[in-house]
CSV table of C-alpha atoms in Angstrom, one decimal:
chain,number,residue,atom,x,y,z
X,1,MET,CA,17.2,-50.7,-21.1
X,2,LYS,CA,16.9,-48.7,-23.8
X,3,ILE,CA,16.9,-45.1,-24.7
X,4,VAL,CA,13.8,-43.9,-25.9
X,5,SER,CA,14.0,-40.2,-26.0
X,6,ILE,CA,16.5,-37.6,-25.7
X,7,LYS,CA,15.5,-34.2,-25.0
X,8,LYS,CA,17.3,-30.9,-24.0
X,9,VAL,CA,16.2,-29.6,-20.5
X,10,GLU,CA,15.5,-25.8,-20.5
X,11,ASP,CA,16.5,-24.6,-16.9
X,12,CYS,CA,17.5,-21.0,-15.8
X,13,PHE,CA,20.9,-21.4,-17.0
X,14,ASP,CA,22.6,-22.0,-19.9
X,15,GLY,CA,20.8,-25.8,-20.3
X,16,SER,CA,23.0,-26.5,-23.4
X,17,THR,CA,24.8,-29.7,-21.5
X,18,ILE,CA,21.5,-30.8,-19.6
X,19,PHE,CA,19.4,-33.9,-21.3
X,20,GLY,CA,16.6,-35.6,-20.4
X,21,TYR,CA,16.5,-39.1,-21.1
X,22,GLU,CA,13.3,-41.3,-21.3
X,23,PHE,CA,13.9,-45.3,-21.3
X,24,ASP,CA,11.9,-48.3,-22.4
X,25,GLN,CA,11.8,-49.5,-18.6
X,26,ALA,CA,11.9,-48.2,-15.2
X,27,TRP,CA,15.4,-47.7,-13.5
X,28,SER,CA,16.2,-50.8,-11.3
X,29,HIS,CA,18.5,-51.0,-8.3
X,30,GLU,CA,20.7,-53.2,-10.4
X,31,ALA,CA,20.4,-50.5,-13.5
X,32,ILE,CA,21.3,-47.8,-11.2
X,33,MET,CA,24.5,-49.6,-10.4
X,34,GLN,CA,25.5,-50.5,-13.5
X,35,LEU,CA,26.5,-46.6,-13.8
X,36,GLU,CA,29.2,-47.3,-11.4
X,37,THR,CA,31.1,-48.2,-14.7
X,38,LEU,CA,31.1,-44.2,-15.2
X,39,GLY,CA,32.3,-43.3,-11.5
X,40,THR,CA,30.8,-42.9,-8.2
X,41,VAL,CA,27.4,-43.7,-7.4
X,42,GLU,CA,25.3,-42.2,-4.6
X,43,TYR,CA,22.0,-44.1,-3.6
X,44,PHE,CA,19.2,-42.7,-1.2
X,45,ALA,CA,16.9,-45.8,-0.3
X,46,GLN,CA,15.3,-43.6,2.5
X,47,PHE,CA,12.9,-41.5,-0.1
X,48,PRO,CA,9.5,-43.2,-1.1
X,49,LYS,CA,11.2,-43.8,-4.7
X,50,PRO,CA,15.0,-44.3,-4.3
X,51,PHE,CA,17.2,-41.2,-5.8
X,52,PHE,CA,20.7,-42.0,-7.3
X,53,ARG,CA,22.9,-39.4,-8.5
X,54,ALA,CA,26.1,-40.5,-10.5
X,55,ILE,CA,29.2,-38.6,-10.4
X,56,GLY,CA,31.3,-39.7,-14.0
X,57,ARG,CA,35.1,-39.2,-13.7
X,58,GLU,CA,34.7,-36.6,-16.4
X,59,GLY,CA,32.6,-34.4,-14.6
X,60,LEU,CA,29.4,-36.0,-15.7
X,61,ILE,CA,26.6,-36.2,-13.6
X,62,VAL,CA,23.5,-38.2,-13.7
X,63,LYS,CA,20.4,-38.3,-11.6
X,64,GLY,CA,17.2,-40.2,-11.7
X,65,VAL,CA,14.9,-42.1,-8.9
X,66,GLU,CA,14.5,-45.9,-8.9
X,67,GLY,CA,11.1,-46.9,-10.6
X,68,GLU,CA,10.7,-44.1,-13.0
X,69,PRO,CA,11.9,-44.7,-16.6
X,70,THR,CA,13.4,-41.4,-16.7
X,71,CYS,CA,16.9,-39.8,-15.8
X,72,ARG,CA,18.6,-36.2,-16.4
X,73,ALA,CA,22.2,-36.3,-17.5
X,74,ILE,CA,24.4,-32.6,-16.9
X,75,TYR,CA,27.5,-33.0,-19.2
X,76,PRO,CA,31.0,-30.8,-18.8
X,77,ARG,CA,31.4,-28.4,-21.6
X,78,ARG,CA,34.5,-29.7,-21.8
X,79,ASN,CA,34.4,-33.2,-23.7
X,80,LYS,CA,30.1,-33.2,-23.6
X,81,GLU,CA,30.1,-35.1,-26.8
X,82,ALA,CA,32.4,-37.8,-25.8
X,83,THR,CA,30.9,-37.9,-22.4
X,84,LYS,CA,27.5,-38.2,-23.6
X,85,ALA,CA,28.3,-41.1,-26.4
X,86,GLU,CA,29.9,-42.8,-22.7
X,87,PHE,CA,26.8,-42.5,-21.0
X,88,GLU,CA,24.7,-43.6,-24.2
X,89,ARG,CA,26.7,-46.6,-25.0
X,90,ILE,CA,25.7,-48.4,-21.8
X,91,PHE,CA,22.3,-48.8,-23.1
X,92,GLU,CA,23.2,-50.1,-26.5
D,1,MET,CA,-8.1,-40.6,-10.7
D,2,THR,CA,-6.7,-38.3,-12.9
D,3,GLN,CA,-3.0,-38.1,-13.0
D,4,HIS,CA,-2.8,-34.7,-11.8
D,5,GLU,CA,-4.4,-36.2,-8.4
D,6,GLU,CA,-1.3,-38.3,-7.6
D,7,VAL,CA,1.1,-34.6,-7.3
D,8,ILE,CA,1.0,-31.9,-4.9
D,9,TYR,CA,1.3,-28.4,-6.5
D,10,LEU,CA,3.6,-26.2,-4.8
D,11,ASN,CA,4.4,-24.5,-7.6
D,12,ASN,CA,1.5,-21.6,-7.5
D,13,ALA,CA,4.6,-18.3,-7.4
D,14,ALA,CA,5.2,-19.7,-11.1
D,15,SER,CA,1.1,-20.3,-12.3
D,16,SER,CA,-1.5,-20.7,-9.5
D,17,TRP,CA,-3.3,-24.4,-10.0
D,18,PRO,CA,-6.1,-25.0,-9.8
D,19,LYS,CA,-7.5,-22.2,-11.2
D,20,ALA,CA,-10.8,-20.5,-9.7
D,21,PRO,CA,-13.7,-22.7,-10.3
D,22,GLY,CA,-15.9,-22.0,-13.2
D,23,VAL,CA,-12.4,-20.7,-15.2
D,24,ALA,CA,-11.7,-23.9,-17.3
D,25,GLU,CA,-15.4,-23.9,-18.5
D,26,ALA,CA,-15.5,-20.1,-19.5
D,27,VAL,CA,-12.8,-21.0,-21.7
D,28,ARG,CA,-13.9,-23.8,-23.4
D,29,ALA,CA,-17.7,-22.1,-23.7
D,30,THR,CA,-15.8,-19.5,-25.5
D,31,MET,CA,-13.9,-21.7,-28.0
D,32,GLU,CA,-17.0,-23.5,-28.6
D,33,ASN,CA,-19.1,-20.6,-30.0
D,34,PRO,CA,-18.9,-18.6,-32.3
D,35,PRO,CA,-15.9,-15.8,-31.9
D,36,ALA,CA,-16.6,-12.7,-30.8
D,37,HIS,CA,-14.0,-9.4,-31.3
D,38,PRO,CA,-14.4,-7.3,-28.5
D,39,GLY,CA,-13.9,-3.6,-29.4
D,40,ARG,CA,-15.0,-5.0,-33.0
D,41,THR,CA,-18.2,-6.4,-34.8
D,42,VAL,CA,-19.9,-7.5,-31.5
D,43,ALA,CA,-18.6,-6.1,-28.6
D,44,THR,CA,-20.9,-5.1,-26.1
D,45,GLU,CA,-20.6,-4.3,-22.4
D,46,THR,CA,-20.9,-7.6,-21.3
D,47,ASP,CA,-18.0,-8.9,-23.5
D,48,ALA,CA,-14.9,-10.8,-21.4
D,49,LEU,CA,-12.3,-8.0,-22.0
D,50,THR,CA,-14.8,-5.0,-20.9
D,51,ARG,CA,-15.7,-7.1,-17.6
D,52,CYS,CA,-12.2,-7.6,-16.9
D,53,ARG,CA,-11.3,-4.2,-17.3
D,54,GLN,CA,-14.1,-3.1,-15.2
D,55,MET,CA,-13.6,-5.8,-12.3
D,56,LEU,CA,-9.8,-4.7,-12.6
D,57,ALA,CA,-10.7,-1.2,-12.1
D,58,ALA,CA,-12.9,-1.8,-9.3
D,59,MET,CA,-9.8,-4.5,-7.7
D,60,LEU,CA,-7.7,-1.7,-8.2
D,61,ASP,CA,-9.9,1.2,-6.8
D,62,VAL,CA,-9.4,3.2,-10.0
D,63,PRO,CA,-12.1,5.4,-11.7
D,64,HIS,CA,-11.5,4.9,-15.4
D,65,PRO,CA,-11.4,1.2,-16.9
D,66,GLU,CA,-9.9,2.4,-19.8
D,67,ARG,CA,-7.2,2.7,-18.2
D,68,ILE,CA,-6.0,-0.4,-18.3
D,69,VAL,CA,-4.4,-2.0,-21.2
D,70,LEU,CA,-4.9,-6.0,-21.3
D,71,THR,CA,-1.9,-7.8,-22.1
D,72,MET,CA,-0.6,-11.6,-22.8
D,73,HIS,CA,1.1,-11.0,-19.4
D,74,ALA,CA,3.3,-9.3,-16.8
D,75,THR,CA,6.0,-9.0,-18.9
D,76,GLN,CA,4.3,-7.8,-22.3
D,77,ALA,CA,3.0,-5.0,-19.4
D,78,LEU,CA,6.1,-4.4,-17.9
D,79,ASN,CA,7.7,-3.6,-21.8
D,80,LEU,CA,4.8,-1.6,-22.6
D,81,ALA,CA,5.6,0.5,-19.7
D,82,LEU,CA,9.7,0.6,-20.2
D,83,PHE,CA,9.4,1.1,-23.4
D,84,GLY,CA,6.7,3.2,-23.8
D,85,LEU,CA,8.1,5.6,-21.5
D,86,GLY,CA,10.5,7.4,-23.9
D,87,LEU,CA,13.4,7.1,-21.5
D,88,GLU,CA,16.0,9.7,-22.5
D,89,ARG,CA,19.8,9.0,-22.5
D,90,GLU,CA,21.4,9.7,-19.4
D,91,ALA,CA,17.6,9.3,-17.6
D,92,LEU,CA,18.5,7.6,-14.9
D,93,VAL,CA,16.3,4.6,-13.5
D,94,VAL,CA,16.3,3.2,-9.8
D,95,THR,CA,15.0,-0.2,-9.5
D,96,THR,CA,15.9,-3.1,-6.7
D,97,ALA,CA,17.7,-6.1,-6.5
D,98,THR,CA,14.7,-8.3,-5.6
D,99,GLU,CA,13.6,-7.7,-9.4
D,100,HIS,CA,12.5,-10.6,-11.8
D,101,ASN,CA,14.1,-10.7,-15.2
D,102,SER,CA,10.6,-9.4,-16.6
D,103,VAL,CA,12.0,-5.8,-15.2
D,104,LEU,CA,15.5,-6.5,-15.0
D,105,ARG,CA,16.3,-7.2,-18.8
D,106,PRO,CA,14.3,-4.5,-20.5
D,107,LEU,CA,16.0,-2.0,-18.3
D,108,HIS,CA,19.2,-3.9,-19.3
D,109,HIS,CA,18.3,-3.4,-23.0
D,110,LEU,CA,17.5,0.1,-22.5
D,111,GLN,CA,20.8,0.8,-20.7
D,112,ALA,CA,22.7,-0.7,-23.9
D,113,GLU,CA,20.6,0.5,-26.3
D,114,SER,CA,19.1,4.0,-25.5
D,115,GLY,CA,21.9,4.7,-22.8
D,116,ILE,CA,19.5,5.2,-19.6
D,117,ARG,CA,21.6,5.2,-16.4
D,118,LEU,CA,20.4,2.3,-14.2
D,119,ALA,CA,21.0,2.3,-10.2
D,120,VAL,CA,20.3,-1.2,-8.6
D,121,ILE,CA,19.7,-0.5,-5.1
D,122,GLY,CA,20.9,-3.4,-2.8
D,123,LEU,CA,19.3,-5.5,0.1
D,124,ASP,CA,20.0,-5.9,3.7
D,125,GLY,CA,20.9,-9.3,5.0
D,126,ALA,CA,17.4,-10.3,5.2
D,127,GLY,CA,16.2,-9.6,1.6
D,128,ARG,CA,14.7,-5.8,2.3
D,129,VAL,CA,15.6,-3.1,-0.1
D,130,ASP,CA,18.1,-1.1,1.5
D,131,GLY,CA,16.4,2.2,2.3
D,132,ASP,CA,19.1,4.3,3.0
D,133,ALA,CA,20.7,3.7,-0.7
D,134,PHE,CA,17.4,3.5,-2.3
D,135,GLY,CA,16.9,7.2,-0.6
D,136,ALA,CA,20.4,8.4,-1.8
D,137,ALA,CA,19.6,7.2,-5.2
D,138,LEU,CA,16.7,9.4,-5.3
D,139,GLN,CA,19.0,12.7,-4.4
D,140,ASP,CA,20.0,12.1,-8.7
D,141,GLN,CA,16.3,12.7,-9.9
D,142,PRO,CA,15.9,9.6,-11.2
D,143,ALA,CA,13.3,9.6,-14.0
D,144,LEU,CA,11.8,6.4,-13.1
D,145,VAL,CA,11.5,4.2,-10.0
D,146,ALA,CA,10.3,0.5,-10.7
D,147,VAL,CA,9.8,-1.9,-7.7
D,148,ASN,CA,8.1,-5.0,-7.2
D,149,HIS,CA,5.3,-5.4,-4.6
D,150,VAL,CA,6.1,-8.9,-3.4
D,151,SER,CA,9.4,-11.1,-4.2
D,152,ASN,CA,8.8,-14.1,-6.3
D,153,VAL,CA,11.5,-15.5,-4.3
D,154,THR,CA,11.2,-14.6,-0.6
D,155,GLY,CA,7.7,-13.9,-0.9
D,156,GLN,CA,8.5,-10.7,1.1
D,157,ILE,CA,6.2,-7.9,0.8
D,158,ASN,CA,7.9,-4.3,-0.5
D,159,ASP,CA,6.5,-1.3,1.5
D,160,VAL,CA,6.3,0.2,-1.5
D,161,ALA,CA,4.1,3.5,-0.4
D,162,PRO,CA,6.9,5.2,1.5
D,163,LEU,CA,9.1,4.3,-1.2
D,164,PHE,CA,7.2,5.7,-4.1
D,165,ALA,CA,6.2,8.4,-1.8
D,166,GLN,CA,10.2,9.4,-2.0
D,167,ALA,CA,10.1,9.5,-5.3
D,168,LYS,CA,7.3,11.2,-6.2
D,169,GLY,CA,8.9,13.8,-4.1
D,170,GLN,CA,12.0,13.5,-6.2
D,171,GLY,CA,9.8,14.2,-9.2
D,172,ALA,CA,10.2,10.4,-10.5
D,173,LEU,CA,7.6,8.1,-12.1
D,174,THR,CA,6.9,5.0,-10.4
D,175,LEU,CA,6.6,1.5,-11.9
D,176,LEU,CA,4.7,-1.6,-9.4
D,177,ASP,CA,5.3,-5.2,-10.6
D,178,ALA,CA,2.2,-6.6,-9.0
D,179,SER,CA,2.9,-9.8,-10.6
D,180,GLN,CA,3.1,-11.6,-7.2
D,181,SER,CA,0.7,-9.4,-5.4
D,182,LEU,CA,-2.7,-8.9,-7.1
D,183,GLY,CA,-5.2,-11.1,-6.0
D,184,HIS,CA,-3.5,-11.8,-2.9
D,185,ILE,CA,-3.0,-8.0,-1.1
D,186,PRO,CA,-5.1,-5.0,-2.0
D,187,VAL,CA,-3.0,-3.0,-4.9
D,188,ARG,CA,-4.3,0.4,-5.1
D,189,PRO,CA,-2.3,2.6,-7.1
D,190,ARG,CA,-3.5,5.8,-6.1
D,191,GLU,CA,-3.1,4.9,-2.2
D,192,LEU,CA,0.4,3.9,-3.5
D,193,GLN,CA,1.4,6.7,-5.7
D,194,ALA,CA,2.3,4.3,-8.6
D,195,ASP,CA,1.7,5.7,-11.8
D,196,LEU,CA,2.4,2.2,-13.7
D,197,VAL,CA,1.2,-1.0,-12.2
D,198,ALA,CA,1.8,-4.2,-14.2
D,199,PHE,CA,-0.2,-7.3,-13.1
D,200,THR,CA,-0.4,-10.9,-14.6
D,201,GLY,CA,-3.8,-13.0,-14.6
D,202,HIS,CA,-2.5,-16.8,-13.8
D,203,LYS,CA,-1.2,-16.2,-10.5
D,204,GLY,CA,-3.1,-14.7,-7.4
D,205,LEU,CA,-5.9,-13.7,-9.7
D,206,CYS,CA,-6.2,-17.7,-10.4
D,207,GLY,CA,-7.0,-17.1,-14.4
D,208,PRO,CA,-5.7,-18.8,-17.4
D,209,GLN,CA,-2.4,-18.2,-18.5
D,210,GLY,CA,-1.7,-15.7,-21.5
D,211,THR,CA,-3.3,-13.3,-19.6
D,212,GLY,CA,-2.3,-9.8,-17.8
D,213,GLY,CA,-2.4,-6.3,-17.7
D,214,LEU,CA,-1.1,-2.8,-17.2
D,215,TYR,CA,-2.5,0.3,-15.3
D,216,VAL,CA,-1.5,3.0,-16.8
D,217,ALA,CA,-2.2,6.6,-14.7
D,218,GLU,CA,-4.7,9.5,-16.1
D,219,HIS,CA,-1.8,11.7,-16.2
D,220,LEU,CA,0.8,9.5,-18.0
D,221,GLU,CA,0.1,8.8,-22.0
D,222,LEU,CA,3.0,5.7,-23.3
D,223,ARG,CA,4.4,5.7,-26.7
D,224,GLN,CA,3.0,3.0,-28.7
D,225,VAL,CA,5.4,0.5,-28.9
D,226,TYR,CA,3.6,-1.9,-31.2
D,227,VAL,CA,0.5,-1.0,-33.5
D,228,GLY,CA,-1.8,-2.6,-36.0
D,229,GLY,CA,-5.1,-3.6,-36.4
D,230,THR,CA,-8.0,-2.5,-33.6
D,231,GLY,CA,-11.0,-3.3,-35.5
D,232,VAL,CA,-12.3,0.1,-35.3
D,233,ARG,CA,-11.2,3.2,-37.1
D,234,SER,CA,-9.7,1.1,-39.7
D,235,ASP,CA,-9.7,4.2,-42.0
D,236,LEU,CA,-6.9,5.7,-40.1
D,237,LEU,CA,-3.5,4.6,-41.1
D,238,LEU,CA,-1.8,5.8,-37.8
D,239,HIS,CA,-3.0,3.4,-35.0
D,240,PRO,CA,-5.7,5.2,-32.7
D,241,PRO,CA,-4.5,7.4,-30.0
D,242,ASP,CA,-7.1,6.3,-27.4
D,243,MET,CA,-7.0,4.0,-24.4
D,244,PRO,CA,-7.0,1.4,-23.8
D,245,MET,CA,-6.6,0.7,-27.6
D,246,ARG,CA,-3.6,2.9,-27.5
D,247,LEU,CA,-1.8,0.1,-26.2
D,248,GLU,CA,-3.6,-2.6,-27.4
D,249,ALA,CA,-3.3,-4.0,-31.4
D,250,GLY,CA,-4.1,-7.7,-32.7
D,251,THR,CA,-6.9,-10.2,-32.0
D,252,PRO,CA,-6.5,-10.9,-28.0
D,253,ASN,CA,-6.9,-13.9,-26.2
D,254,VAL,CA,-10.6,-14.1,-25.6
D,255,PRO,CA,-10.9,-17.3,-24.1
D,256,ALA,CA,-8.2,-16.6,-21.8
D,257,PHE,CA,-9.8,-13.1,-20.9
D,258,ALA,CA,-13.3,-15.0,-20.6
D,259,GLY,CA,-11.4,-17.4,-17.7
D,260,LEU,CA,-9.9,-14.3,-16.1
D,261,ALA,CA,-13.4,-12.6,-16.0
D,262,THR,CA,-14.8,-15.4,-13.9
D,263,ALA,CA,-11.7,-16.0,-12.0
D,264,LEU,CA,-12.3,-12.4,-10.9
D,265,GLU,CA,-15.9,-12.7,-10.2
D,266,TRP,CA,-14.9,-15.8,-7.9
D,267,LEU,CA,-12.3,-14.0,-6.3
D,268,LYS,CA,-14.7,-10.9,-5.4
D,269,ALA,CA,-17.0,-13.4,-3.8
D,270,HIS,CA,-14.1,-15.6,-2.3
D,271,GLY,CA,-10.9,-13.9,-2.2
D,272,GLY,CA,-10.7,-12.7,1.5
D,273,GLU,CA,-10.9,-16.1,3.3
D,274,HIS,CA,-8.8,-17.5,0.4
D,275,VAL,CA,-6.0,-15.5,0.6
D,276,ALA,CA,-6.0,-15.2,4.7
D,277,TYR,CA,-6.0,-19.2,4.4
D,278,GLU,CA,-3.1,-19.0,1.9
D,279,ILE,CA,-0.7,-16.5,4.2
D,280,GLU,CA,-1.4,-18.8,7.2
D,281,LEU,CA,-0.1,-21.6,5.4
D,282,GLY,CA,2.9,-19.7,3.8
D,283,ALA,CA,3.7,-19.0,7.4
D,284,PHE,CA,3.3,-22.7,9.0
D,285,LEU,CA,5.9,-23.7,6.1
D,286,ARG,CA,8.3,-20.8,6.4
D,287,SER,CA,8.1,-21.7,10.3
D,288,GLU,CA,8.1,-25.5,10.0
D,289,LEU,CA,11.2,-25.4,7.3
D,290,GLY,CA,13.4,-22.9,9.4
D,291,GLN,CA,13.3,-25.2,12.1
D,292,ILE,CA,14.8,-28.2,10.0
D,293,LYS,CA,18.7,-28.6,10.8
D,294,GLY,CA,21.0,-27.4,8.0
D,295,VAL,CA,17.9,-25.7,6.1
D,296,ARG,CA,18.4,-22.1,5.4
D,297,VAL,CA,15.0,-20.1,4.4
D,298,LEU,CA,15.6,-16.9,2.2
D,299,GLY,CA,14.6,-13.8,3.7
D,300,ALA,CA,13.3,-12.2,6.7
D,301,ALA,CA,12.2,-14.2,9.8
D,302,ASN,CA,8.3,-15.1,9.8
D,303,ASP,CA,6.2,-12.3,10.2
D,304,ASP,CA,3.1,-10.6,8.5
D,305,LYS,CA,4.9,-9.2,5.8
D,306,HIS,CA,4.6,-12.4,3.7
D,307,LEU,CA,2.6,-14.2,1.2
D,308,GLY,CA,2.9,-17.9,0.6
D,309,ILE,CA,6.1,-18.1,-0.9
D,310,VAL,CA,8.9,-19.5,0.7
D,311,SER,CA,12.4,-20.5,-0.7
D,312,PHE,CA,15.4,-22.1,1.1
D,313,VAL,CA,18.9,-23.7,0.4
D,314,MET,CA,20.2,-26.6,2.0
D,315,PRO,CA,24.1,-27.9,2.4
D,316,GLY,CA,24.8,-31.2,0.8
D,317,TRP,CA,22.5,-30.6,-1.9
D,318,THR,CA,21.9,-28.4,-4.9
D,319,PRO,CA,18.5,-26.9,-5.2
D,320,GLU,CA,18.3,-28.8,-8.6
D,321,ASP,CA,18.6,-32.1,-6.7
D,322,VAL,CA,16.0,-31.2,-4.1
D,323,GLY,CA,13.8,-30.2,-6.6
D,324,HIS,CA,14.2,-33.2,-8.2
D,325,ILE,CA,13.6,-35.8,-5.4
D,326,LEU,CA,10.8,-33.9,-4.0
D,327,SER,CA,9.0,-33.8,-8.0
D,328,ASP,CA,10.1,-37.5,-8.8
D,329,SER,CA,10.2,-39.3,-5.6
D,330,TYR,CA,7.6,-37.4,-3.4
D,331,GLY,CA,5.4,-35.9,-6.2
D,332,ILE,CA,5.8,-32.6,-4.9
D,333,LEU,CA,5.8,-29.9,-7.8
D,334,CYS,CA,8.1,-27.1,-6.8
D,335,ARG,CA,10.4,-24.9,-8.3
D,336,SER,CA,14.8,-25.0,-7.9
D,337,GLY,CA,17.2,-22.3,-9.6
D,338,LEU,CA,17.5,-18.9,-10.2
D,339,HIS,CA,13.3,-18.1,-10.6
D,340,CYS,CA,14.3,-15.6,-12.9
D,341,ALA,CA,15.5,-13.6,-10.2
D,342,PRO,CA,19.4,-13.5,-9.9
D,343,LEU,CA,20.3,-10.2,-8.3
D,344,ILE,CA,18.4,-11.3,-5.0
D,345,HIS,CA,20.0,-14.8,-5.0
D,346,GLU,CA,23.4,-13.1,-5.2
D,347,ALA,CA,22.3,-10.7,-2.6
D,348,LEU,CA,21.3,-13.5,-0.1
D,349,GLY,CA,24.2,-15.3,-1.1
D,350,CYS,CA,22.9,-18.5,-2.6
D,351,GLY,CA,24.1,-17.9,-6.3
D,352,PRO,CA,24.5,-19.3,-9.1
D,353,GLU,CA,22.5,-21.9,-8.1
D,354,GLY,CA,19.8,-20.4,-6.9
D,355,SER,CA,17.3,-22.0,-4.5
D,356,VAL,CA,14.4,-24.4,-4.0
D,357,ARG,CA,11.0,-22.9,-4.1
D,358,LEU,CA,7.7,-23.8,-2.4
D,359,SER,CA,4.6,-21.4,-2.8
D,360,VAL,CA,1.2,-22.2,-1.8
D,361,SER,CA,-2.3,-21.2,-2.7
D,362,GLY,CA,-5.6,-21.2,-0.9
D,363,PHE,CA,-6.7,-24.4,-2.7
D,364,THR,CA,-3.1,-26.3,-1.2
D,365,THR,CA,-4.3,-28.4,1.7
D,366,PRO,CA,-2.8,-28.8,5.1
D,367,ALA,CA,-1.7,-32.1,4.5
D,368,GLU,CA,-0.2,-31.2,1.1
D,369,ALA,CA,1.8,-28.3,3.0
D,370,GLN,CA,3.1,-31.0,6.1
D,371,ALA,CA,4.1,-33.4,3.3
D,372,ALA,CA,6.2,-30.8,1.9
D,373,VAL,CA,8.0,-30.4,5.2
D,374,THR,CA,8.0,-34.0,6.2
D,375,ALA,CA,9.6,-34.6,2.7
D,376,VAL,CA,12.4,-31.7,2.8
D,377,LYS,CA,13.2,-32.9,6.6
D,378,ALA,CA,14.1,-36.7,5.2
D,379,ILE,CA,16.3,-34.7,2.3
D,380,ALA,CA,18.0,-32.5,5.1
D,381,GLY,CA,18.6,-35.6,6.9
D,382,ALA,CA,20.0,-37.9,4.2
D,383,ALA,CA,22.6,-35.1,3.2
């Protein structure tokens, strides 16, 4: 999977630490489980498109659904740039 | 199949969709013809802005269409009202915790920049305006009382008539935010004793975004907070003082108002059944979601004081998670977060993350509402 685009996501809050990612292919189960290198992965298979939520050691949260080429990453304010780089390195 | 046929749209409190039949065609037709400039070169009695004003006056049951200022949105209307009143330093404004930021933020700016005093009335556990606290605040002779008609979070209808009657008894001016009520329930300023009514065209009125308005009672003249070209009386160096142009400047969004005029015509013919069905569907959602283990529906129990807006929280999931699953896994478009109404969430004990909001319209099908209930049940069960 390669990153196609990264956009800041606006929400009700500050929004400066939330980013939406688009990839060149959809998330597969294998790709989702690769996120375990960052921390814990929760995988909810019971939904029409399984939802996943990865909680990184530094407070990073990544959310998405299997079968879609997108996800959302919420970075901690502290170490935001380092955590962002660590997540994006997975797709290099 | 077009892309939008694959989604279930339950975000009507943000902007209704689909729009009333004929709205898109009216916008398109206006854009495909040479621009008309209502109030200027080719204005007629049947131009889009005049038709909107006339139909809105009929809807609000007010005799003079020129007392309706057409705006880009309710936020502009509220800014025109709040900044146009010329509230003096130390003037007291009473408002409530149910308000949207389009009321709260102008008031907080006035507090910070002009030195007004602000009393924000809290809510009871069910999200209703605290009547005792409201009555007590009125004893301090407020200059203005600003209350929303329907909460954009709970869908609850505020019983504004008695609140405004009390406020008028104390000599206050009254401002009604009808953003979530106009097009859904009767909004009659004279019955409600509202001096000012702000509204939008793209929610309950089923018109395009970029439309809204402000009703200004006959006895009130607002200060002009923005001025400029009007297309008439161009020899004057000061902006004309006559309503409605007193509070309108610049070229209006004529295509959007042509769409709104079509929507208003459609509502006149079909609004009654459209809204009755929507309220019924909202009650269904509120009742069904309230029965799901772990789901807490915000606001008072089901009664006839709600429109088709239901917000909820559930343990184990953030509202953002639930919104994400509903949209990306189930194709159900809704809204999660604070919905620009932070104080009501705080009052109902679900700040700072907010809630998940489902909002139906008269175009939502029972199957779509049922699909949302089924999805929420599955999410609650997976926590």
